Amino acid sequence: MHINDMVAEAERSGEPSFSFEYFPPKTAQGVQNLYDRMERMYDFGPKFIDITWGAGGRIAELTCDMVLQAQTFFGLETCMHLTCTDMGEEKVDDALQKAYKAGCTNILALRGDPPREKEKWEATEGGFQYAKDLVAHIRRKYGNHFAIGVAGYPEGCDDNKDEESLLDHLKEKVDMGGDFIVTQMFYDAENFVRWVGKVRERGINVPIIPGIMPIATYASFLRRANHMNCKIPESWMTALEPIKNDDAAVREVGKSLVAELCRTIKSAGIVHLHFYTMNLAQATRMVLEELNWLPTSQRSRKALPWKQSLGFGRREEDVRPIFWRNRNKSYISRTQEWDEFPNGRWGDSRSPAFGELDAYGIGLTGSNESNRKKWGEPKSVSDIATLFIRYLEKELDSLPWSEAPLSGEADSIKKDLVDLNKRGFMTINSQPAVNGAKSNHPVYGWGPPNGFVYQKAYLELFVHPGLYDEVIRRIESSETLSYYAANQAGSFATNAPSEGPNAVTWGVFPGKEIVQPTIVESVSFLAWKDEAYRLGNDWARCHDADTPSRALIEGIMSDWYLVNIVNNDFHDTKAVFELFNGLQVKDLDTPVPGAATHGNGINGAHGQTNGVTAPN
């Protein structure tokens, strides 16, 4: 979505509208840390983010990679900065093509600062002299695909303090094709409002987006303000100077000062604010909390039950299998080569093939050492059950099959899930039944306003081979339960009436057909089955060969069954749990020795029926 259209939408809705800026970190670990933070800050509700341009070499490549990551995997509308510094036309075109292929539809076109080794800015041979030239080139090359942003300077810029001259340049950039203006940071609200008036007097009518720098520490506040030649109101210094050595106090006072700045800007008719985060979350979050702009049940950003990708060709995708509910990045990676993505109904445009398991981002992440530290060294089925229970209790934020913390949706069935794991059933995915919750429900809600959402109870778990036949017998004796089951060796069973999809979530909204965004079906399950066992084996290999932990996990992956169950009566949450009544893996606490021999029934981890407690 174009940023100028987002601003227009904010004008119509009156809802809080804001965005975040990030810059490419210098180290690989810094990049990963920032990706984690960007995912968390997604929940703050930004309309878009932007990524600054690192002129030349690795940092420029990293900007393009970050845009791809944000668009494709995080579902964040992303604006890519692009500068003229050290950029000939060929390099510019390469960067634009990468942005296009990433699904990006917004570019902030800048002249850029001179390289560090030069005092004055000079155009690169074969490059662009001014930002207006870059704007014209993008518009000529890509038409209206990109919304193009340009920079505005309410307090002047490094090499030009002449306001009239800068306004002339701004008008030229907009006339060449600029769609919106993002300003340099400032703290003087009165001067900004005056400057906006001058901009409008020049006949410049595109949206103006003010740049806001939250206050994290006193030292960083002064350093950045001085670097940008930014005027600091005297009242701000009076408030901050006495507490300058107390970072917590500075953040508290700073959030109030910056929030009041935001309110003044909003009262002048500006509807969207852009926060320079400096790759940090806390100070920005505190300002948003002070303004009461964080999402609420009435201001939800969930268009679908799962996080949408904004990658190339995926904007209209609205159906996915539930199996990857906790593995969003993996699903996107395994389907990124599809020519079309399901829209409206799963079967209408589904590709017949999922990507291979050796693609980046599909296997278990983290080093062996870090994973051992996170999940310990289990020696019995009970030890593994305890890990799953800790995840359900939100004491752990991930498991091999779940890359993110447990959502609040599981709270209503947590007791049942804990009970199953205590008895040796390892639950890796689930959802409760929902019968007509409002689309703005704080836990279950998604989609447009004034709608109602529904879902069938769903449960996916690893089942001991000695219990498998009894579990399947009970499922097949029910009129409402359907299942898919498989093991690592390739055995597959189901009672589904066809290979077609079975919707497990759907929504009813005014003026729309019924939306069915989450399904189960056989081809997808078999693709997921391979991944699920791959993840378990990756976890096993985090432990040295011949250790009890390695033997235990490899034995489970070798012999246990992966089973998913749907209760097609969406009024009933309990039936998927009640079918396990009286079933328990025997000798849960018995340690497993090293060097497993699969199929020998080692202490209940492998396939003997006498390792099981079953009903009479």
Coordinates of C-alpha atoms in Angstrom, one line a residue:
M1 CA 0.0 0.0 0.0
H2 CA 1.3 3.5 -0.8
I3 CA 2.2 5.7 2.1
N4 CA 0.1 8.6 0.7
D5 CA -2.9 6.3 0.7
M6 CA -2.2 5.3 4.3
V7 CA -2.2 8.9 5.3
A8 CA -5.5 9.5 3.4
E9 CA -7.0 6.5 5.2
A10 CA -5.9 7.9 8.6
E11 CA -7.6 11.2 7.7
R12 CA -10.8 9.3 7.0
S13 CA -10.7 7.0 10.1
G14 CA -9.3 9.3 12.7
E15 CA -7.4 6.3 14.1
P16 CA -3.8 6.7 15.4
S17 CA -1.4 6.4 12.5
F18 CA 2.4 6.2 12.9
S19 CA 5.5 4.5 11.5
F20 CA 9.0 3.5 12.6
E21 CA 12.5 4.0 11.1
Y22 CA 15.3 1.4 11.5
F23 CA 18.9 1.4 10.2
P24 CA 21.1 -1.6 9.2
P25 CA 23.3 -2.8 12.2
K26 CA 27.0 -3.4 11.7
T27 CA 27.2 -7.0 12.9
A28 CA 25.4 -10.2 12.1
Q29 CA 24.2 -10.6 15.7
G30 CA 23.0 -7.0 15.6
V31 CA 21.0 -7.8 12.5
Q32 CA 19.3 -10.8 14.2
N33 CA 18.6 -8.8 17.3
L34 CA 17.0 -6.1 15.2
Y35 CA 14.9 -8.6 13.4
D36 CA 13.6 -10.0 16.7
R37 CA 12.9 -6.4 17.9
M38 CA 11.1 -5.5 14.6
E39 CA 8.8 -8.6 15.0
R40 CA 8.0 -7.5 18.6
M41 CA 7.4 -3.9 17.5
Y42 CA 5.0 -5.2 14.8
D43 CA 2.5 -5.6 17.7
F44 CA 2.7 -1.8 18.4
G45 CA 0.7 -1.3 15.2
P46 CA 2.9 0.8 12.8
K47 CA 1.3 1.5 9.5
F48 CA 4.8 1.0 7.9
I49 CA 8.5 1.0 8.7
D50 CA 11.4 2.4 6.7
I51 CA 14.9 1.2 6.4
T52 CA 17.7 3.7 5.9
W53 CA 20.2 3.3 3.1
G54 CA 23.8 2.4 3.7
A55 CA 25.7 3.8 0.8
G56 CA 28.0 1.3 -0.9
G57 CA 29.0 -2.4 -0.4
R58 CA 27.7 -4.7 2.4
I59 CA 25.5 -2.1 4.1
A60 CA 23.6 -1.3 0.9
E61 CA 23.0 -5.0 0.4
L62 CA 21.8 -5.3 4.0
T63 CA 19.2 -2.5 3.4
C64 CA 17.8 -4.5 0.5
D65 CA 17.8 -7.8 2.6
M66 CA 16.1 -6.0 5.5
V67 CA 13.4 -4.7 3.2
L68 CA 12.8 -8.3 1.9
Q69 CA 12.7 -9.7 5.4
A70 CA 10.3 -7.1 6.7
Q71 CA 7.9 -7.3 3.7
T72 CA 8.0 -11.1 3.2
F73 CA 8.3 -12.6 6.7
F74 CA 7.1 -9.9 9.1
G75 CA 4.3 -8.6 7.0
L76 CA 5.4 -5.0 7.5
E77 CA 4.8 -2.4 4.8
T78 CA 8.3 -1.1 4.2
C79 CA 9.6 2.1 2.7
M80 CA 13.2 1.8 1.4
H81 CA 15.5 4.8 1.6
L82 CA 17.6 5.3 -1.5
T83 CA 20.3 7.9 -1.8
C84 CA 22.4 9.3 -4.6
T85 CA 25.7 9.0 -2.6
D86 CA 28.1 6.6 -4.3
M87 CA 25.3 5.4 -6.5
G88 CA 25.5 5.4 -10.3
E89 CA 22.4 4.7 -12.3
E90 CA 23.2 1.0 -12.6
K91 CA 23.4 0.6 -8.8
V92 CA 20.2 2.6 -8.3
D93 CA 18.4 0.4 -10.8
D94 CA 19.7 -2.8 -9.1
A95 CA 18.4 -1.5 -5.7
L96 CA 15.0 -0.6 -7.2
Q97 CA 14.6 -4.0 -8.8
K98 CA 15.4 -5.7 -5.5
A99 CA 12.8 -3.5 -3.7
Y100 CA 10.3 -4.3 -6.4
K101 CA 10.9 -8.1 -6.1
A102 CA 10.6 -7.8 -2.4
G103 CA 7.0 -6.5 -2.8
C104 CA 8.1 -3.0 -1.6
T105 CA 5.9 -0.2 -3.0
N106 CA 7.4 2.9 -1.2
I107 CA 10.8 4.6 -1.7
L108 CA 12.2 7.6 0.2
A109 CA 14.5 9.3 -2.4
L110 CA 17.3 11.3 -0.9
R111 CA 20.4 13.0 -2.1
G112 CA 22.3 11.6 0.9
D113 CA 25.2 12.9 3.0
P114 CA 28.7 13.0 1.6
P115 CA 31.0 10.0 2.2
R116 CA 33.0 10.3 5.5
E117 CA 36.2 10.9 3.6
K118 CA 34.8 13.9 1.8
E119 CA 33.8 17.3 3.2
K120 CA 31.4 18.3 0.4
W121 CA 28.9 16.2 -1.4
E122 CA 29.7 15.4 -5.0
A123 CA 27.7 13.4 -7.5
T124 CA 29.0 10.0 -8.5
E125 CA 30.0 9.7 -12.2
G126 CA 27.0 8.5 -14.1
G127 CA 24.8 9.1 -11.1
F128 CA 22.4 11.8 -9.9
Q129 CA 23.2 15.3 -8.8
Y130 CA 20.0 16.0 -6.7
A131 CA 17.2 14.1 -5.1
K132 CA 14.8 15.6 -7.6
D133 CA 16.8 13.7 -10.4
L134 CA 16.5 10.5 -8.5
V135 CA 12.7 11.1 -8.0
A136 CA 12.3 11.7 -11.8
H137 CA 14.3 8.5 -12.6
I138 CA 12.2 6.3 -10.3
R139 CA 9.0 7.7 -11.7
R140 CA 10.2 7.3 -15.3
K141 CA 11.4 3.7 -14.7
Y142 CA 8.5 2.4 -12.6
G143 CA 5.6 4.6 -13.2
N144 CA 3.2 4.5 -10.3
H145 CA 4.4 1.3 -8.8
F146 CA 6.3 3.1 -6.0
A147 CA 5.0 6.0 -3.9
I148 CA 8.0 8.3 -3.7
G149 CA 8.8 10.2 -0.5
V150 CA 11.1 13.2 -0.3
A151 CA 12.8 14.9 2.6
G152 CA 11.6 18.2 4.2
Y153 CA 13.7 20.4 6.5
P154 CA 11.8 22.6 9.0
E155 CA 15.0 23.8 10.5
G156 CA 17.4 23.7 7.5
C157 CA 19.9 21.1 6.6
D158 CA 23.7 20.8 7.0
D159 CA 24.7 22.6 3.8
N160 CA 21.8 24.9 3.4
K161 CA 20.1 27.1 6.0
D162 CA 18.1 29.2 3.6
E163 CA 14.5 28.3 4.1
E164 CA 13.3 29.8 0.9
S165 CA 15.8 28.0 -1.1
L166 CA 15.0 24.7 0.6
L167 CA 11.3 25.2 -0.1
D168 CA 12.1 25.8 -3.8
H169 CA 14.0 22.5 -3.8
L170 CA 11.1 20.8 -2.0
K171 CA 8.6 22.0 -4.6
E172 CA 10.9 20.8 -7.4
K173 CA 11.1 17.3 -5.8
V174 CA 7.3 17.1 -5.5
D175 CA 6.8 18.4 -9.0
M176 CA 9.1 15.6 -10.3
G177 CA 6.9 13.0 -8.7
G178 CA 7.2 13.1 -4.9
D179 CA 4.1 11.7 -3.2
F180 CA 4.8 12.5 0.4
I181 CA 7.3 14.4 2.6
V182 CA 9.1 13.1 5.6
T183 CA 10.7 15.7 7.8
Q184 CA 14.0 15.8 9.6
M185 CA 13.6 15.4 13.4
F186 CA 12.6 18.4 15.4
Y187 CA 11.4 19.4 18.9
D188 CA 10.0 22.9 18.2
A189 CA 6.3 22.3 17.5
E190 CA 5.5 26.0 16.9
N191 CA 8.2 26.3 14.2
F192 CA 7.1 23.1 12.5
V193 CA 3.5 24.3 12.3
R194 CA 4.7 27.6 10.8
W195 CA 6.9 25.7 8.3
V196 CA 3.9 23.6 7.2
G197 CA 2.0 26.8 6.5
K198 CA 4.9 28.0 4.3
V199 CA 5.0 24.6 2.5
R200 CA 1.3 24.8 1.7
E201 CA 1.7 28.4 0.5
R202 CA 4.1 27.1 -2.2
G203 CA 1.3 25.0 -3.6
I204 CA 2.7 21.7 -2.2
N205 CA -0.3 19.7 -1.1
V206 CA 1.2 16.1 -0.7
P207 CA 1.1 14.6 2.9
I208 CA 3.7 15.9 5.4
I209 CA 4.9 13.3 7.8
P210 CA 6.9 14.7 10.8
G211 CA 9.9 12.9 12.1
I212 CA 9.8 12.4 15.9
M213 CA 12.8 11.3 18.0
P214 CA 11.9 9.7 21.3
I215 CA 14.2 10.4 24.3
A216 CA 16.1 7.4 25.6
T217 CA 18.9 9.0 27.6
Y218 CA 19.9 12.6 28.2
A219 CA 23.3 12.2 26.5
S220 CA 21.8 10.6 23.3
F221 CA 19.1 13.3 23.3
L222 CA 21.7 16.1 23.2
R223 CA 24.0 14.3 20.8
R224 CA 21.3 13.7 18.2
A225 CA 19.8 17.2 18.6
N226 CA 23.2 18.8 18.2
H227 CA 24.1 16.6 15.2
M228 CA 20.9 17.6 13.4
N229 CA 21.2 21.3 14.5
C230 CA 17.8 20.8 16.1
K231 CA 16.4 23.5 18.3
I232 CA 15.6 22.3 21.8
P233 CA 12.8 24.3 23.6
E234 CA 14.1 26.0 26.8
S235 CA 11.3 24.3 28.8
W236 CA 12.6 20.9 27.8
M237 CA 16.1 21.6 29.0
T238 CA 14.6 22.9 32.3
A239 CA 12.8 19.6 32.8
L240 CA 15.6 17.3 31.7
E241 CA 18.8 19.0 33.0
P242 CA 18.2 18.2 36.8
I243 CA 17.7 14.5 36.1
K244 CA 20.2 14.0 33.4
N245 CA 22.1 11.3 35.3
D246 CA 19.0 9.2 35.9
D247 CA 18.1 7.4 32.6
A248 CA 14.8 6.0 33.9
A249 CA 13.7 9.5 35.1
V250 CA 14.8 11.0 31.7
R251 CA 12.7 8.5 29.8
E252 CA 9.7 9.2 32.0
V253 CA 9.9 13.0 31.6
G254 CA 11.0 12.5 28.0
K255 CA 7.9 10.5 27.1
S256 CA 5.6 13.3 28.4
L257 CA 7.5 16.0 26.5
V258 CA 7.5 14.0 23.2
A259 CA 3.9 13.0 23.7
E260 CA 2.9 16.6 24.1
L261 CA 4.8 17.5 21.0
C262 CA 2.8 14.8 19.1
R263 CA -0.5 16.1 20.4
T264 CA 0.4 19.6 19.3
I265 CA 1.3 18.3 15.8
K266 CA -1.9 16.3 15.6
S267 CA -4.0 19.4 16.7
A268 CA -2.5 21.3 13.7
G269 CA -4.1 18.7 11.3
I270 CA -1.2 16.3 10.8
V271 CA -2.5 12.8 11.0
H272 CA 0.6 10.5 10.7
L273 CA 3.8 10.6 12.8
H274 CA 7.1 8.9 12.0
F275 CA 9.3 7.8 14.9
Y276 CA 13.1 7.5 14.6
T277 CA 13.5 4.5 16.8
M278 CA 17.3 4.2 16.7
N279 CA 16.6 0.4 16.6
L280 CA 15.3 0.5 20.1
A281 CA 11.8 -0.2 21.4
Q282 CA 11.4 1.1 24.9
A283 CA 11.4 4.9 24.4
T284 CA 9.1 4.7 21.4
R285 CA 6.7 2.3 23.3
M286 CA 6.5 4.6 26.3
V287 CA 5.5 7.6 24.0
L288 CA 2.8 5.5 22.3
E289 CA 1.5 4.3 25.7
E290 CA 1.4 7.9 26.9
L291 CA -0.6 8.8 23.8
N292 CA -2.8 5.7 24.2
W293 CA -2.0 4.7 20.6
L294 CA -1.1 1.1 21.1
P295 CA -3.6 -1.4 19.6
T296 CA -6.6 -2.4 21.7
S297 CA -9.5 -4.7 21.1
Q298 CA -11.2 -1.7 19.3
R299 CA -8.0 -1.0 17.3
S300 CA -6.8 -4.4 16.1
R301 CA -4.4 -4.8 13.2
K302 CA -5.3 -8.4 12.5
A303 CA -6.8 -8.7 9.0
L304 CA -6.6 -12.5 9.2
P305 CA -5.9 -15.1 12.0
W306 CA -2.3 -15.4 10.8
K307 CA 0.3 -12.7 9.9
Q308 CA 0.1 -11.8 6.3
S309 CA 3.1 -11.6 4.0
L310 CA 3.5 -8.5 1.8
G311 CA 6.1 -10.3 -0.3
F312 CA 6.0 -10.2 -4.1
G313 CA 2.7 -11.6 -5.4
R314 CA 1.4 -12.4 -1.9
R315 CA -0.7 -9.4 -1.0
E316 CA -4.0 -11.2 -2.0
E317 CA -3.2 -14.5 -0.2
D318 CA -5.9 -15.2 2.3
V319 CA -5.9 -19.0 2.9
R320 CA -3.2 -21.2 4.7
P321 CA -3.0 -24.6 6.3
I322 CA -3.1 -24.5 10.1
F323 CA -0.1 -26.8 10.4
W324 CA 2.3 -23.8 10.1
R325 CA 0.4 -21.7 12.6
N326 CA 3.5 -21.4 14.8
R327 CA 6.1 -21.5 12.0
N328 CA 5.2 -18.5 9.8
K329 CA 8.6 -17.9 8.3
S330 CA 9.0 -21.6 7.4
Y331 CA 5.7 -21.6 5.5
I332 CA 6.6 -18.5 3.5
S333 CA 10.0 -20.0 2.7
R334 CA 8.5 -23.3 1.5
T335 CA 5.9 -21.6 -0.7
Q336 CA 7.8 -18.6 -2.0
E337 CA 8.3 -20.2 -5.5
W338 CA 4.6 -20.6 -6.1
D339 CA 3.3 -18.9 -9.1
E340 CA 0.0 -18.0 -7.4
F341 CA -1.1 -18.0 -3.8
P342 CA -4.5 -19.2 -2.5
N343 CA -7.2 -16.5 -2.6
G344 CA -10.8 -17.1 -1.6
R345 CA -10.5 -20.9 -1.6
W346 CA -7.5 -23.1 -1.1
G347 CA -8.1 -25.3 -4.1
D348 CA -8.5 -22.6 -6.6
S349 CA -4.8 -21.6 -7.0
R350 CA -2.8 -23.9 -4.8
S351 CA 0.6 -24.9 -6.1
P352 CA 1.2 -28.7 -6.0
A353 CA 4.6 -28.6 -4.4
F354 CA 6.2 -27.3 -1.2
G355 CA 9.8 -26.2 -1.2
E356 CA 12.5 -28.6 0.0
L357 CA 13.5 -28.9 3.7
D358 CA 17.0 -27.7 3.1
A359 CA 15.9 -24.1 2.3
Y360 CA 17.0 -21.3 4.6
G361 CA 14.8 -20.8 7.7
I362 CA 13.1 -24.2 7.7
G363 CA 15.4 -26.1 10.1
L364 CA 15.8 -25.5 13.8
T365 CA 17.4 -22.2 14.5
G366 CA 20.1 -21.4 17.1
S367 CA 23.3 -23.2 18.0
N368 CA 23.5 -26.6 19.6
E369 CA 24.8 -25.0 22.8
S370 CA 22.1 -22.3 22.9
N371 CA 19.3 -24.9 22.3
R372 CA 20.7 -27.1 25.1
K373 CA 20.7 -24.2 27.4
K374 CA 17.1 -23.3 26.4
W375 CA 15.6 -26.8 26.5
G376 CA 18.0 -28.6 28.8
E377 CA 19.0 -32.2 28.3
P378 CA 15.9 -34.4 28.7
K379 CA 16.4 -38.0 29.7
S380 CA 12.8 -39.2 29.9
V381 CA 9.5 -38.6 28.3
S382 CA 8.5 -36.8 31.5
D383 CA 11.4 -34.4 31.0
I384 CA 10.1 -33.5 27.5
A385 CA 6.6 -33.2 28.8
T386 CA 7.8 -30.8 31.4
L387 CA 9.3 -28.6 28.6
F388 CA 6.0 -28.5 26.8
I389 CA 4.2 -27.6 30.0
R390 CA 6.7 -24.8 30.7
Y391 CA 5.9 -23.5 27.2
L392 CA 2.1 -23.7 28.0
E393 CA 2.7 -21.8 31.2
K394 CA 4.7 -19.2 29.2
E395 CA 7.9 -19.9 31.1
L396 CA 9.5 -20.8 27.7
D397 CA 9.1 -18.6 24.7
S398 CA 9.7 -21.3 22.1
L399 CA 9.8 -25.0 21.3
P400 CA 11.3 -26.8 18.3
W401 CA 7.9 -26.7 16.6
S402 CA 6.9 -23.2 17.8
E403 CA 9.1 -20.2 16.9
A404 CA 7.1 -17.7 19.0
P405 CA 5.6 -17.5 22.5
L406 CA 2.2 -19.1 23.1
S407 CA -0.7 -16.8 22.2
G408 CA -3.5 -15.9 24.5
E409 CA -5.9 -18.0 22.5
A410 CA -4.6 -21.2 24.2
D411 CA -5.6 -19.9 27.7
S412 CA -9.1 -21.4 27.5
I413 CA -7.7 -24.9 26.8
K414 CA -4.4 -24.7 28.7
K415 CA -5.6 -27.0 31.5
D416 CA -6.5 -29.7 29.0
L417 CA -3.2 -29.3 27.1
V418 CA -1.2 -29.5 30.3
D419 CA -3.0 -32.6 31.4
L420 CA -2.3 -34.3 28.0
N421 CA 1.4 -33.5 28.2
K422 CA 1.6 -34.8 31.8
R423 CA 0.3 -38.1 30.4
G424 CA 2.9 -38.3 27.7
F425 CA 1.0 -36.8 24.7
M426 CA 3.2 -34.0 23.2
T427 CA 1.0 -31.2 21.9
I428 CA 2.5 -29.0 19.2
N429 CA -0.5 -27.1 17.9
S430 CA -4.0 -26.4 19.0
Q431 CA -7.0 -24.0 18.9
P432 CA -10.3 -23.9 20.9
A433 CA -13.7 -23.9 19.3
V434 CA -15.2 -20.5 18.8
N435 CA -18.8 -19.9 18.0
G436 CA -19.5 -16.4 16.7
A437 CA -17.0 -14.2 18.5
K438 CA -17.1 -10.6 17.4
S439 CA -14.4 -9.7 15.0
N440 CA -13.0 -7.1 17.4
H441 CA -12.7 -9.7 20.2
P442 CA -9.3 -9.1 22.0
V443 CA -8.3 -12.8 21.7
Y444 CA -10.1 -14.4 18.9
G445 CA -11.0 -11.4 16.7
W446 CA -9.7 -10.7 13.2
G447 CA -11.0 -9.1 10.0
P448 CA -13.2 -6.1 9.3
P449 CA -15.4 -4.4 11.9
N450 CA -18.9 -5.7 12.8
G451 CA -18.1 -9.3 11.8
F452 CA -18.2 -12.6 13.6
V453 CA -15.6 -15.3 13.6
Y454 CA -15.8 -19.1 14.1
Q455 CA -13.3 -21.9 14.5
K456 CA -13.3 -25.6 15.1
A457 CA -11.4 -27.2 17.9
Y458 CA -8.1 -28.5 16.6
L459 CA -5.3 -30.5 18.2
E460 CA -2.0 -31.8 16.9
L461 CA 0.3 -34.0 18.9
F462 CA 2.9 -36.8 18.9
V463 CA 1.3 -40.1 20.0
H464 CA 3.2 -43.1 21.4
P465 CA 3.0 -46.1 19.0
G466 CA 1.5 -48.3 21.7
L467 CA -1.4 -45.9 22.1
Y468 CA -1.8 -45.0 18.4
D469 CA -4.3 -47.7 17.4
E470 CA -6.6 -47.0 20.4
V471 CA -6.5 -43.3 19.7
I472 CA -7.4 -43.8 16.0
R473 CA -10.2 -46.3 17.0
R474 CA -11.8 -43.7 19.3
I475 CA -11.5 -41.0 16.6
E476 CA -13.1 -43.1 14.0
S477 CA -16.0 -44.1 16.3
S478 CA -16.9 -40.4 16.6
E479 CA -19.3 -38.8 14.1
T480 CA -17.7 -35.3 14.4
L481 CA -14.0 -36.0 14.6
S482 CA -11.7 -36.2 11.6
Y483 CA -7.9 -36.7 11.5
Y484 CA -4.7 -37.1 9.6
A485 CA -1.9 -39.2 11.0
A486 CA 1.6 -40.2 9.8
N487 CA 4.9 -41.4 11.1
Q488 CA 8.4 -40.6 10.0
A489 CA 8.7 -43.8 7.9
G490 CA 5.8 -42.6 5.7
S491 CA 2.8 -44.5 7.1
F492 CA -0.3 -42.3 6.5
A493 CA -4.0 -42.6 7.6
T494 CA -7.1 -40.4 7.6
N495 CA -10.8 -40.6 7.8
A496 CA -11.3 -37.4 5.8
P497 CA -14.0 -38.0 3.1
S498 CA -11.8 -36.5 0.4
E499 CA -8.3 -34.9 -0.2
G500 CA -10.0 -31.5 -0.4
P501 CA -9.6 -28.8 2.3
N502 CA -11.6 -28.6 5.5
A503 CA -12.0 -25.1 6.9
V504 CA -11.1 -24.8 10.5
T505 CA -11.5 -21.0 10.9
W506 CA -13.9 -18.7 9.0
G507 CA -15.5 -15.3 9.3
V508 CA -18.7 -13.6 8.4
F509 CA -18.5 -9.9 7.6
P510 CA -21.0 -7.3 6.3
G511 CA -20.9 -7.1 2.5
K512 CA -18.5 -9.9 2.0
E513 CA -18.6 -13.6 1.2
I514 CA -17.6 -16.0 4.0
V515 CA -13.9 -15.9 4.5
Q516 CA -12.1 -19.2 5.2
P517 CA -8.5 -18.3 6.0
T518 CA -7.3 -21.5 7.7
I519 CA -7.7 -25.1 6.5
V520 CA -6.5 -28.6 6.9
E521 CA -5.9 -30.9 3.9
S522 CA -3.8 -34.0 3.1
V523 CA -1.0 -32.7 0.7
S524 CA -0.2 -29.9 3.1
F525 CA -0.2 -32.2 6.1
L526 CA 2.3 -34.5 4.5
A527 CA 4.6 -31.6 3.6
W528 CA 4.3 -30.4 7.2
K529 CA 4.9 -33.9 8.6
D530 CA 8.3 -34.0 7.0
E531 CA 9.2 -30.7 8.5
A532 CA 7.9 -31.6 11.9
Y533 CA 10.1 -34.7 12.1
R534 CA 13.0 -32.8 10.6
L535 CA 12.7 -30.3 13.5
G536 CA 12.7 -33.1 16.1
N537 CA 15.8 -34.6 14.6
D538 CA 17.5 -31.3 14.5
W539 CA 16.8 -31.0 18.2
A540 CA 18.2 -34.5 18.8
R541 CA 21.4 -33.5 17.0
C542 CA 21.9 -30.6 19.4
H543 CA 23.0 -33.4 21.8
D544 CA 26.1 -35.5 21.4
A545 CA 25.8 -39.0 19.9
D546 CA 25.3 -41.8 22.4
T547 CA 23.8 -39.4 25.0
P548 CA 20.5 -40.2 26.6
S549 CA 18.9 -37.0 25.3
R550 CA 19.9 -37.8 21.7
A551 CA 18.6 -41.4 22.1
L552 CA 15.3 -40.2 23.6
I553 CA 14.5 -37.6 21.0
E554 CA 15.6 -39.7 18.0
G555 CA 13.5 -42.6 19.4
I556 CA 10.4 -40.4 19.6
M557 CA 11.0 -39.1 16.1
S558 CA 11.6 -42.6 14.7
D559 CA 8.6 -44.4 16.3
W560 CA 5.9 -42.0 17.4
Y561 CA 3.0 -40.8 15.2
L562 CA 2.1 -37.2 14.4
V563 CA -1.7 -36.9 14.6
N564 CA -4.0 -33.9 14.1
I565 CA -7.6 -33.9 15.0
V566 CA -10.5 -31.6 14.0
N567 CA -13.8 -31.5 15.8
N568 CA -16.2 -30.5 13.0
D569 CA -18.8 -29.6 15.6
F570 CA -17.6 -26.0 16.2
H571 CA -19.7 -25.7 19.3
D572 CA -17.6 -28.3 21.2
T573 CA -14.0 -27.7 22.4
K574 CA -13.9 -30.7 24.8
A575 CA -14.3 -33.7 22.6
V576 CA -10.8 -33.6 21.2
F577 CA -9.4 -33.9 24.7
E578 CA -12.0 -36.3 26.1
L579 CA -11.1 -39.0 23.5
F580 CA -7.7 -39.4 25.4
N581 CA -9.4 -40.2 28.7
G582 CA -7.7 -43.1 30.5
L583 CA -4.7 -43.1 28.2
Q584 CA -1.2 -42.5 29.4
V585 CA 2.4 -43.5 28.4
K586 CA 3.8 -45.8 31.0
D587 CA 7.2 -45.2 32.8
L588 CA 7.2 -41.5 31.9
D589 CA 9.9 -40.8 34.5
T590 CA 12.2 -43.7 33.6
P591 CA 15.5 -42.4 32.1
V592 CA 16.5 -43.5 28.6
P593 CA 20.0 -44.9 28.2
G594 CA 22.2 -43.6 25.3
A595 CA 22.6 -45.2 21.9
A596 CA 18.9 -45.9 21.2
T597 CA 17.9 -48.9 19.1
H598 CA 14.6 -47.7 17.5
G599 CA 11.6 -49.9 17.9
N600 CA 12.8 -51.8 21.0
G601 CA 10.5 -50.0 23.4
I602 CA 13.2 -48.3 25.5
N603 CA 11.5 -47.2 28.7
G604 CA 8.3 -46.1 27.0
A605 CA 10.0 -43.9 24.4
H606 CA 9.6 -46.5 21.6
G607 CA 7.1 -48.8 20.2
Q608 CA 5.9 -51.5 22.5
T609 CA 2.3 -51.7 23.7
N610 CA 3.4 -52.8 27.1
G611 CA 4.9 -49.3 27.6
V612 CA 1.4 -47.9 27.8
T613 CA -1.4 -47.6 30.3
A614 CA -4.7 -48.1 28.5
P615 CA -8.3 -48.6 29.7
N616 CA -9.7 -52.0 30.5

